[in-house]
PDB file of N, CA and C in Angstrom:
ATOM      1  N   MET V 194     -36.890  71.004-109.660  1.00 75.00           N
ATOM      2  CA  MET V 194     -37.870  70.732-108.642  1.00 75.00           C
ATOM      3  C   MET V 194     -38.369  72.079-108.119  1.00 75.00           C
ATOM      4  N   ALA V 195     -39.632  72.332-108.367  1.00 90.00           N
ATOM      5  CA  ALA V 195     -40.159  73.672-107.996  1.00 90.00           C
ATOM      6  C   ALA V 195     -41.436  73.596-107.144  1.00 90.00           C
ATOM      7  N   THR V 196     -42.104  72.463-107.155  1.00 92.00           N
ATOM      8  CA  THR V 196     -43.360  72.424-106.415  1.00 92.00           C
ATOM      9  C   THR V 196     -43.291  71.434-105.215  1.00 92.00           C
ATOM     10  N   VAL V 197     -44.221  71.486-104.328  1.00 94.00           N
ATOM     11  CA  VAL V 197     -44.356  70.531-103.248  1.00 94.00           C
ATOM     12  C   VAL V 197     -44.478  69.073-103.792  1.00 94.00           C
ATOM     13  N   PHE V 198     -45.168  68.911-104.844  1.00 93.00           N
ATOM     14  CA  PHE V 198     -45.319  67.542-105.394  1.00 93.00           C
ATOM     15  C   PHE V 198     -44.045  66.967-105.863  1.00 93.00           C
ATOM     16  N   ASP V 199     -43.182  67.811-106.451  1.00 94.00           N
ATOM     17  CA  ASP V 199     -41.827  67.314-106.855  1.00 94.00           C
ATOM     18  C   ASP V 199     -41.115  66.765-105.651  1.00 94.00           C
ATOM     19  N   TYR V 200     -41.023  67.492-104.579  1.00 96.00           N
ATOM     20  CA  TYR V 200     -40.327  67.043-103.398  1.00 96.00           C
ATOM     21  C   TYR V 200     -41.018  65.828-102.708  1.00 96.00           C
ATOM     22  N   ALA V 201     -42.341  65.866-102.624  1.00 95.00           N
ATOM     23  CA  ALA V 201     -43.057  64.767-102.025  1.00 95.00           C
ATOM     24  C   ALA V 201     -42.856  63.450-102.768  1.00 95.00           C
ATOM     25  N   THR V 202     -43.080  63.493-104.066  1.00 95.00           N
ATOM     26  CA  THR V 202     -42.985  62.238-104.834  1.00 95.00           C
ATOM     27  C   THR V 202     -41.548  61.716-104.914  1.00 95.00           C
ATOM     28  N   VAL V 203     -40.593  62.547-104.994  1.00 95.00           N
ATOM     29  CA  VAL V 203     -39.204  62.113-105.016  1.00 95.00           C
ATOM     30  C   VAL V 203     -38.836  61.502-103.615  1.00 95.00           C
ATOM     31  N   ALA V 204     -39.270  62.078-102.569  1.00 96.00           N
ATOM     32  CA  ALA V 204     -39.063  61.561-101.238  1.00 96.00           C
ATOM     33  C   ALA V 204     -39.709  60.226-101.061  1.00 96.00           C
ATOM     34  N   CYS V 205     -40.969  60.072-101.508  1.00 95.00           N
ATOM     35  CA  CYS V 205     -41.614  58.807-101.452  1.00 95.00           C
ATOM     36  C   CYS V 205     -40.860  57.757-102.279  1.00 95.00           C
ATOM     37  N   PHE V 206     -40.450  58.111-103.476  1.00 94.00           N
ATOM     38  CA  PHE V 206     -39.702  57.209-104.331  1.00 94.00           C
ATOM     39  C   PHE V 206     -38.379  56.750-103.700  1.00 94.00           C
ATOM     40  N   LEU V 207     -37.640  57.649-103.089  1.00 95.00           N
ATOM     41  CA  LEU V 207     -36.381  57.386-102.397  1.00 95.00           C
ATOM     42  C   LEU V 207     -36.694  56.451-101.208  1.00 95.00           C
ATOM     43  N   GLY V 208     -37.712  56.726-100.438  1.00 93.00           N
ATOM     44  CA  GLY V 208     -38.091  55.809 -99.299  1.00 93.00           C
ATOM     45  C   GLY V 208     -38.434  54.411 -99.817  1.00 93.00           C
ATOM     46  N   MET V 209     -39.172  54.333-100.925  1.00 92.00           N
ATOM     47  CA  MET V 209     -39.506  53.091-101.459  1.00 92.00           C
ATOM     48  C   MET V 209     -38.279  52.306-101.963  1.00 92.00           C
ATOM     49  N   ALA V 210     -37.344  52.983-102.596  1.00 91.00           N
ATOM     50  CA  ALA V 210     -36.118  52.366-103.035  1.00 91.00           C
ATOM     51  C   ALA V 210     -35.265  51.818-101.911  1.00 91.00           C
ATOM     52  N   CYS V 211     -35.166  52.680-100.818  1.00 93.00           N
ATOM     53  CA  CYS V 211     -34.411  52.161 -99.706  1.00 93.00           C
ATOM     54  C   CYS V 211     -35.092  50.982 -99.020  1.00 93.00           C
ATOM     55  N   ALA V 212     -36.456  50.978 -98.910  1.00 90.00           N
ATOM     56  CA  ALA V 212     -37.166  49.880 -98.404  1.00 90.00           C
ATOM     57  C   ALA V 212     -36.897  48.630 -99.220  1.00 90.00           C
ATOM     58  N   PHE V 213     -36.835  48.785-100.542  1.00 89.00           N
ATOM     59  CA  PHE V 213     -36.628  47.658-101.449  1.00 89.00           C
ATOM     60  C   PHE V 213     -35.239  46.986-101.074  1.00 89.00           C
ATOM     61  N   PHE V 214     -34.207  47.838-100.955  1.00 90.00           N
ATOM     62  CA  PHE V 214     -32.847  47.295-100.700  1.00 90.00           C
ATOM     63  C   PHE V 214     -32.645  46.818 -99.307  1.00 90.00           C
ATOM     64  N   ILE V 215     -33.263  47.368 -98.347  1.00 90.00           N
ATOM     65  CA  ILE V 215     -33.065  46.991 -96.931  1.00 90.00           C
ATOM     66  C   ILE V 215     -34.019  45.946 -96.437  1.00 90.00           C
ATOM     67  N   LEU V 216     -35.285  45.960 -96.823  1.00 87.00           N
ATOM     68  CA  LEU V 216     -36.312  45.128 -96.198  1.00 87.00           C
ATOM     69  C   LEU V 216     -36.733  43.937 -97.082  1.00 87.00           C
ATOM     70  N   THR V 217     -36.273  43.847 -98.299  1.00 85.00           N
ATOM     71  CA  THR V 217     -36.695  42.713 -99.098  1.00 85.00           C
ATOM     72  C   THR V 217     -35.575  41.808 -99.560  1.00 85.00           C
ATOM     73  N   ALA V 218     -35.956  40.726-100.185  1.00 85.00           N
ATOM     74  CA  ALA V 218     -34.878  39.835-100.745  1.00 85.00           C
ATOM     75  C   ALA V 218     -34.529  40.142-102.166  1.00 85.00           C
ATOM     76  N   ARG V 219     -35.017  41.314-102.645  1.00 85.00           N
ATOM     77  CA  ARG V 219     -34.624  41.831-103.988  1.00 85.00           C
ATOM     78  C   ARG V 219     -35.068  40.838-105.114  1.00 85.00           C
ATOM     79  N   GLU V 220     -36.299  40.385-104.912  1.00 88.00           N
ATOM     80  CA  GLU V 220     -36.866  39.482-105.985  1.00 88.00           C
ATOM     81  C   GLU V 220     -37.330  40.255-107.196  1.00 88.00           C
ATOM     82  N   PRO V 221     -37.291  39.781-108.419  1.00 88.00           N
ATOM     83  CA  PRO V 221     -37.739  40.524-109.543  1.00 88.00           C
ATOM     84  C   PRO V 221     -39.299  40.789-109.466  1.00 88.00           C
ATOM     85  N   ARG V 222     -40.027  39.892-108.902  1.00 90.00           N
ATOM     86  CA  ARG V 222     -41.455  40.090-108.756  1.00 90.00           C
ATOM     87  C   ARG V 222     -41.749  41.309-107.880  1.00 90.00           C
ATOM     88  N   MET V 223     -40.949  41.408-106.798  1.00 89.00           N
ATOM     89  CA  MET V 223     -41.128  42.574-105.835  1.00 89.00           C
ATOM     90  C   MET V 223     -40.803  43.849-106.632  1.00 89.00           C
ATOM     91  N   LEU V 224     -39.755  43.809-107.465  1.00 90.00           N
ATOM     92  CA  LEU V 224     -39.395  45.057-108.169  1.00 90.00           C
ATOM     93  C   LEU V 224     -40.476  45.418-109.201  1.00 90.00           C
ATOM     94  N   LEU V 225     -41.209  44.449-109.735  1.00 93.00           N
ATOM     95  CA  LEU V 225     -42.314  44.783-110.620  1.00 93.00           C
ATOM     96  C   LEU V 225     -43.489  45.459-109.874  1.00 93.00           C
ATOM     97  N   HIS V 226     -43.742  44.995-108.670  1.00 91.00           N
ATOM     98  CA  HIS V 226     -44.749  45.607-107.793  1.00 91.00           C
ATOM     99  C   HIS V 226     -44.341  47.087-107.524  1.00 91.00           C
ATOM    100  N   LEU V 227     -43.118  47.255-107.172  1.00 92.00           N
ATOM    101  CA  LEU V 227     -42.664  48.618-106.752  1.00 92.00           C
ATOM    102  C   LEU V 227     -42.462  49.520-108.113  1.00 92.00           C
ATOM    103  N   LEU V 228     -42.348  48.943-109.263  1.00 94.00           N
ATOM    104  CA  LEU V 228     -42.325  49.665-110.458  1.00 94.00           C
ATOM    105  C   LEU V 228     -43.687  50.357-110.661  1.00 94.00           C
ATOM    106  N   VAL V 229     -44.756  49.644-110.300  1.00 95.00           N
ATOM    107  CA  VAL V 229     -46.068  50.238-110.436  1.00 95.00           C
ATOM    108  C   VAL V 229     -46.217  51.400-109.452  1.00 95.00           C
ATOM    109  N   VAL V 230     -45.725  51.175-108.253  1.00 95.00           N
ATOM    110  CA  VAL V 230     -45.766  52.327-107.292  1.00 95.00           C
ATOM    111  C   VAL V 230     -44.953  53.520-107.758  1.00 95.00           C
ATOM    112  N   GLY V 231     -43.762  53.239-108.367  1.00 95.00           N
ATOM    113  CA  GLY V 231     -42.970  54.336-108.873  1.00 95.00           C
ATOM    114  C   GLY V 231     -43.713  55.130-110.010  1.00 95.00           C
ATOM    115  N   ALA V 232     -44.382  54.379-110.865  1.00 96.00           N
ATOM    116  CA  ALA V 232     -45.252  55.022-111.900  1.00 96.00           C
ATOM    117  C   ALA V 232     -46.349  55.854-111.277  1.00 96.00           C
ATOM    118  N   THR V 233     -46.898  55.332-110.211  1.00 96.00           N
ATOM    119  CA  THR V 233     -47.956  56.031-109.523  1.00 96.00           C
ATOM    120  C   THR V 233     -47.469  57.390-108.965  1.00 96.00           C
ATOM    121  N   PHE V 234     -46.274  57.372-108.441  1.00 96.00           N
ATOM    122  CA  PHE V 234     -45.617  58.575-107.899  1.00 96.00           C
ATOM    123  C   PHE V 234     -45.368  59.626-109.039  1.00 96.00           C
ATOM    124  N   ALA V 235     -44.946  59.102-110.124  1.00 96.00           N
ATOM    125  CA  ALA V 235     -44.681  59.934-111.317  1.00 96.00           C
ATOM    126  C   ALA V 235     -45.916  60.599-111.860  1.00 96.00           C
ATOM    127  N   ILE V 236     -47.001  59.815-111.965  1.00 97.00           N
ATOM    128  CA  ILE V 236     -48.277  60.335-112.387  1.00 97.00           C
ATOM    129  C   ILE V 236     -48.810  61.305-111.387  1.00 97.00           C
ATOM    130  N   ALA V 237     -48.740  61.014-110.068  1.00 97.00           N
ATOM    131  CA  ALA V 237     -49.168  61.967-109.065  1.00 97.00           C
ATOM    132  C   ALA V 237     -48.459  63.278-109.130  1.00 97.00           C
ATOM    133  N   ASN V 238     -47.166  63.167-109.402  1.00 96.00           N
ATOM    134  CA  ASN V 238     -46.421  64.429-109.570  1.00 96.00           C
ATOM    135  C   ASN V 238     -46.895  65.325-110.660  1.00 96.00           C
ATOM    136  N   GLN V 239     -47.217  64.682-111.860  1.00 96.00           N
ATOM    137  CA  GLN V 239     -47.675  65.466-113.015  1.00 96.00           C
ATOM    138  C   GLN V 239     -49.094  65.978-112.695  1.00 96.00           C
ATOM    139  N   VAL V 240     -49.922  65.159-112.116  1.00 97.00           N
ATOM    140  CA  VAL V 240     -51.323  65.585-111.768  1.00 97.00           C
ATOM    141  C   VAL V 240     -51.261  66.725-110.814  1.00 97.00           C
ATOM    142  N   GLY V 241     -50.451  66.692-109.798  1.00 96.00           N
ATOM    143  CA  GLY V 241     -50.356  67.715-108.780  1.00 96.00           C
ATOM    144  C   GLY V 241     -49.835  69.029-109.422  1.00 96.00           C
ATOM    145  N   ASN V 242     -48.842  68.884-110.332  1.00 95.00           N
ATOM    146  CA  ASN V 242     -48.316  70.043-110.988  1.00 95.00           C
ATOM    147  C   ASN V 242     -49.363  70.723-111.947  1.00 95.00           C
ATOM    148  N   ALA V 243     -50.316  69.865-112.384  1.00 95.00           N
ATOM    149  CA  ALA V 243     -51.328  70.395-113.301  1.00 95.00           C
ATOM    150  C   ALA V 243     -52.445  71.114-112.497  1.00 95.00           C
ATOM    151  N   GLY V 244     -52.415  71.001-111.184  1.00 93.00           N
ATOM    152  CA  GLY V 244     -53.336  71.741-110.368  1.00 93.00           C
ATOM    153  C   GLY V 244     -54.449  70.903-109.701  1.00 93.00           C
ATOM    154  N   TYR V 245     -54.403  69.606-109.895  1.00 96.00           N
ATOM    155  CA  TYR V 245     -55.325  68.696-109.336  1.00 96.00           C
ATOM    156  C   TYR V 245     -54.801  68.146-107.935  1.00 96.00           C
ATOM    157  N   THR V 246     -54.789  69.055-107.006  1.00 96.00           N
ATOM    158  CA  THR V 246     -54.163  68.794-105.731  1.00 96.00           C
ATOM    159  C   THR V 246     -54.696  67.522-104.967  1.00 96.00           C
ATOM    160  N   VAL V 247     -56.084  67.487-104.841  1.00 97.00           N
ATOM    161  CA  VAL V 247     -56.652  66.404-104.047  1.00 97.00           C
ATOM    162  C   VAL V 247     -56.416  65.044-104.736  1.00 97.00           C
ATOM    163  N   LEU V 248     -56.527  64.939-106.041  1.00 97.00           N
ATOM    164  CA  LEU V 248     -56.260  63.711-106.738  1.00 97.00           C
ATOM    165  C   LEU V 248     -54.784  63.316-106.628  1.00 97.00           C
ATOM    166  N   ALA V 249     -53.851  64.202-106.648  1.00 97.00           N
ATOM    167  CA  ALA V 249     -52.451  63.963-106.461  1.00 97.00           C
ATOM    168  C   ALA V 249     -52.204  63.388-105.062  1.00 97.00           C
ATOM    169  N   ILE V 250     -52.794  64.040-104.023  1.00 97.00           N
ATOM    170  CA  ILE V 250     -52.568  63.533-102.701  1.00 97.00           C
ATOM    171  C   ILE V 250     -53.149  62.142-102.482  1.00 97.00           C
ATOM    172  N   ILE V 251     -54.321  61.912-103.132  1.00 97.00           N
ATOM    173  CA  ILE V 251     -54.845  60.507-103.014  1.00 97.00           C
ATOM    174  C   ILE V 251     -53.990  59.496-103.725  1.00 97.00           C
ATOM    175  N   GLN V 252     -53.407  59.865-104.833  1.00 97.00           N
ATOM    176  CA  GLN V 252     -52.521  58.971-105.540  1.00 97.00           C
ATOM    177  C   GLN V 252     -51.261  58.726-104.681  1.00 97.00           C
ATOM    178  N   ILE V 253     -50.724  59.697-104.084  1.00 96.00           N
ATOM    179  CA  ILE V 253     -49.447  59.507-103.287  1.00 96.00           C
ATOM    180  C   ILE V 253     -49.771  58.642-102.103  1.00 96.00           C
ATOM    181  N   ILE V 254     -50.862  58.932-101.414  1.00 97.00           N
ATOM    182  CA  ILE V 254     -51.229  58.023-100.261  1.00 97.00           C
ATOM    183  C   ILE V 254     -51.496  56.586-100.688  1.00 97.00           C
ATOM    184  N   ALA V 255     -52.149  56.366-101.844  1.00 97.00           N
ATOM    185  CA  ALA V 255     -52.463  55.037-102.304  1.00 97.00           C
ATOM    186  C   ALA V 255     -51.120  54.335-102.641  1.00 97.00           C
ATOM    187  N   GLY V 256     -50.181  55.010-103.236  1.00 96.00           N
ATOM    188  CA  GLY V 256     -48.927  54.485-103.557  1.00 96.00           C
ATOM    189  C   GLY V 256     -48.115  54.092-102.343  1.00 96.00           C
ATOM    190  N   VAL V 257     -48.112  54.930-101.316  1.00 96.00           N
ATOM    191  CA  VAL V 257     -47.385  54.674-100.061  1.00 96.00           C
ATOM    192  C   VAL V 257     -48.050  53.375 -99.418  1.00 96.00           C
ATOM    193  N   VAL V 258     -49.370  53.418 -99.293  1.00 96.00           N
ATOM    194  CA  VAL V 258     -50.065  52.299 -98.701  1.00 96.00           C
ATOM    195  C   VAL V 258     -49.819  50.985 -99.443  1.00 96.00           C
ATOM    196  N   TYR V 259     -49.910  50.984-100.746  1.00 95.00           N
ATOM    197  CA  TYR V 259     -49.649  49.762-101.521  1.00 95.00           C
ATOM    198  C   TYR V 259     -48.241  49.276-101.318  1.00 95.00           C
ATOM    199  N   ALA V 260     -47.285  50.167-101.465  1.00 93.00           N
ATOM    200  CA  ALA V 260     -45.874  49.803-101.214  1.00 93.00           C
ATOM    201  C   ALA V 260     -45.652  49.222 -99.786  1.00 93.00           C
ATOM    202  N   ALA V 261     -46.232  49.822 -98.815  1.00 93.00           N
ATOM    203  CA  ALA V 261     -46.060  49.302 -97.433  1.00 93.00           C
ATOM    204  C   ALA V 261     -46.659  47.935 -97.312  1.00 93.00           C
ATOM    205  N   LEU V 262     -47.884  47.769 -97.859  1.00 94.00           N
ATOM    206  CA  LEU V 262     -48.496  46.421 -97.773  1.00 94.00           C
ATOM    207  C   LEU V 262     -47.729  45.299 -98.550  1.00 94.00           C
ATOM    208  N   ILE V 263     -47.199  45.642 -99.663  1.00 92.00           N
ATOM    209  CA  ILE V 263     -46.427  44.710-100.429  1.00 92.00           C
ATOM    210  C   ILE V 263     -45.082  44.333 -99.687  1.00 92.00           C
ATOM    211  N   ILE V 264     -44.373  45.353 -99.235  1.00 89.00           N
ATOM    212  CA  ILE V 264     -43.137  45.095 -98.564  1.00 89.00           C
ATOM    213  C   ILE V 264     -43.380  44.397 -97.224  1.00 89.00           C
ATOM    214  N   ARG V 265     -44.360  44.731 -96.495  1.00 88.00           N
ATOM    215  CA  ARG V 265     -44.665  43.994 -95.202  1.00 88.00           C
ATOM    216  C   ARG V 265     -45.045  42.573 -95.529  1.00 88.00           C
ATOM    217  N   GLN V 266     -45.844  42.279 -96.557  1.00 86.00           N
ATOM    218  CA  GLN V 266     -46.194  40.968 -96.855  1.00 86.00           C
ATOM    219  C   GLN V 266     -44.999  40.098 -97.325  1.00 86.00           C
ATOM    220  N   LYS V 267     -44.130  40.646 -98.166  1.00 75.00           N
ATOM    221  CA  LYS V 267     -43.005  39.884 -98.692  1.00 75.00           C
ATOM    222  C   LYS V 267     -41.890  39.699 -97.653  1.00 75.00           C
ATOM    223  N   SER V 268     -41.784  40.673 -96.770  1.00 70.00           N
ATOM    224  CA  SER V 268     -40.678  40.575 -95.753  1.00 70.00           C
ATOM    225  C   SER V 268     -41.091  39.648 -94.625  1.00 70.00           C
ATOM    226  N   ALA V 269     -42.393  39.485 -94.395  1.00 68.00           N
ATOM    227  CA  ALA V 269     -42.885  38.561 -93.327  1.00 68.00           C
ATOM    228  C   ALA V 269     -42.824  37.147 -93.732  1.00 68.00           C
ATOM    229  N   GLY V 270     -43.063  36.854 -94.961  1.00 61.00           N
ATOM    230  CA  GLY V 270     -43.152  35.491 -95.298  1.00 61.00           C
ATOM    231  C   GLY V 270     -42.670  35.268 -96.694  1.00 61.00           C
TER     232      GLY V 270
END
């Protein structure tokens, strides 16, 4: 881990994994939604390391927002 994007995406992924175990019922469908978010973080890491900073930041924010919406929706009802 050498760049800011490495640390940011790993931190987001760990936060998402903790939220999955703590805030959800651990349904397979929820795991599939969060798998998409994990892939988004991995792609954002590679994009950021390639020098496309703005695009990587947009992807990270989009992944965090999507994960938060999905977890909030599933934990509420």
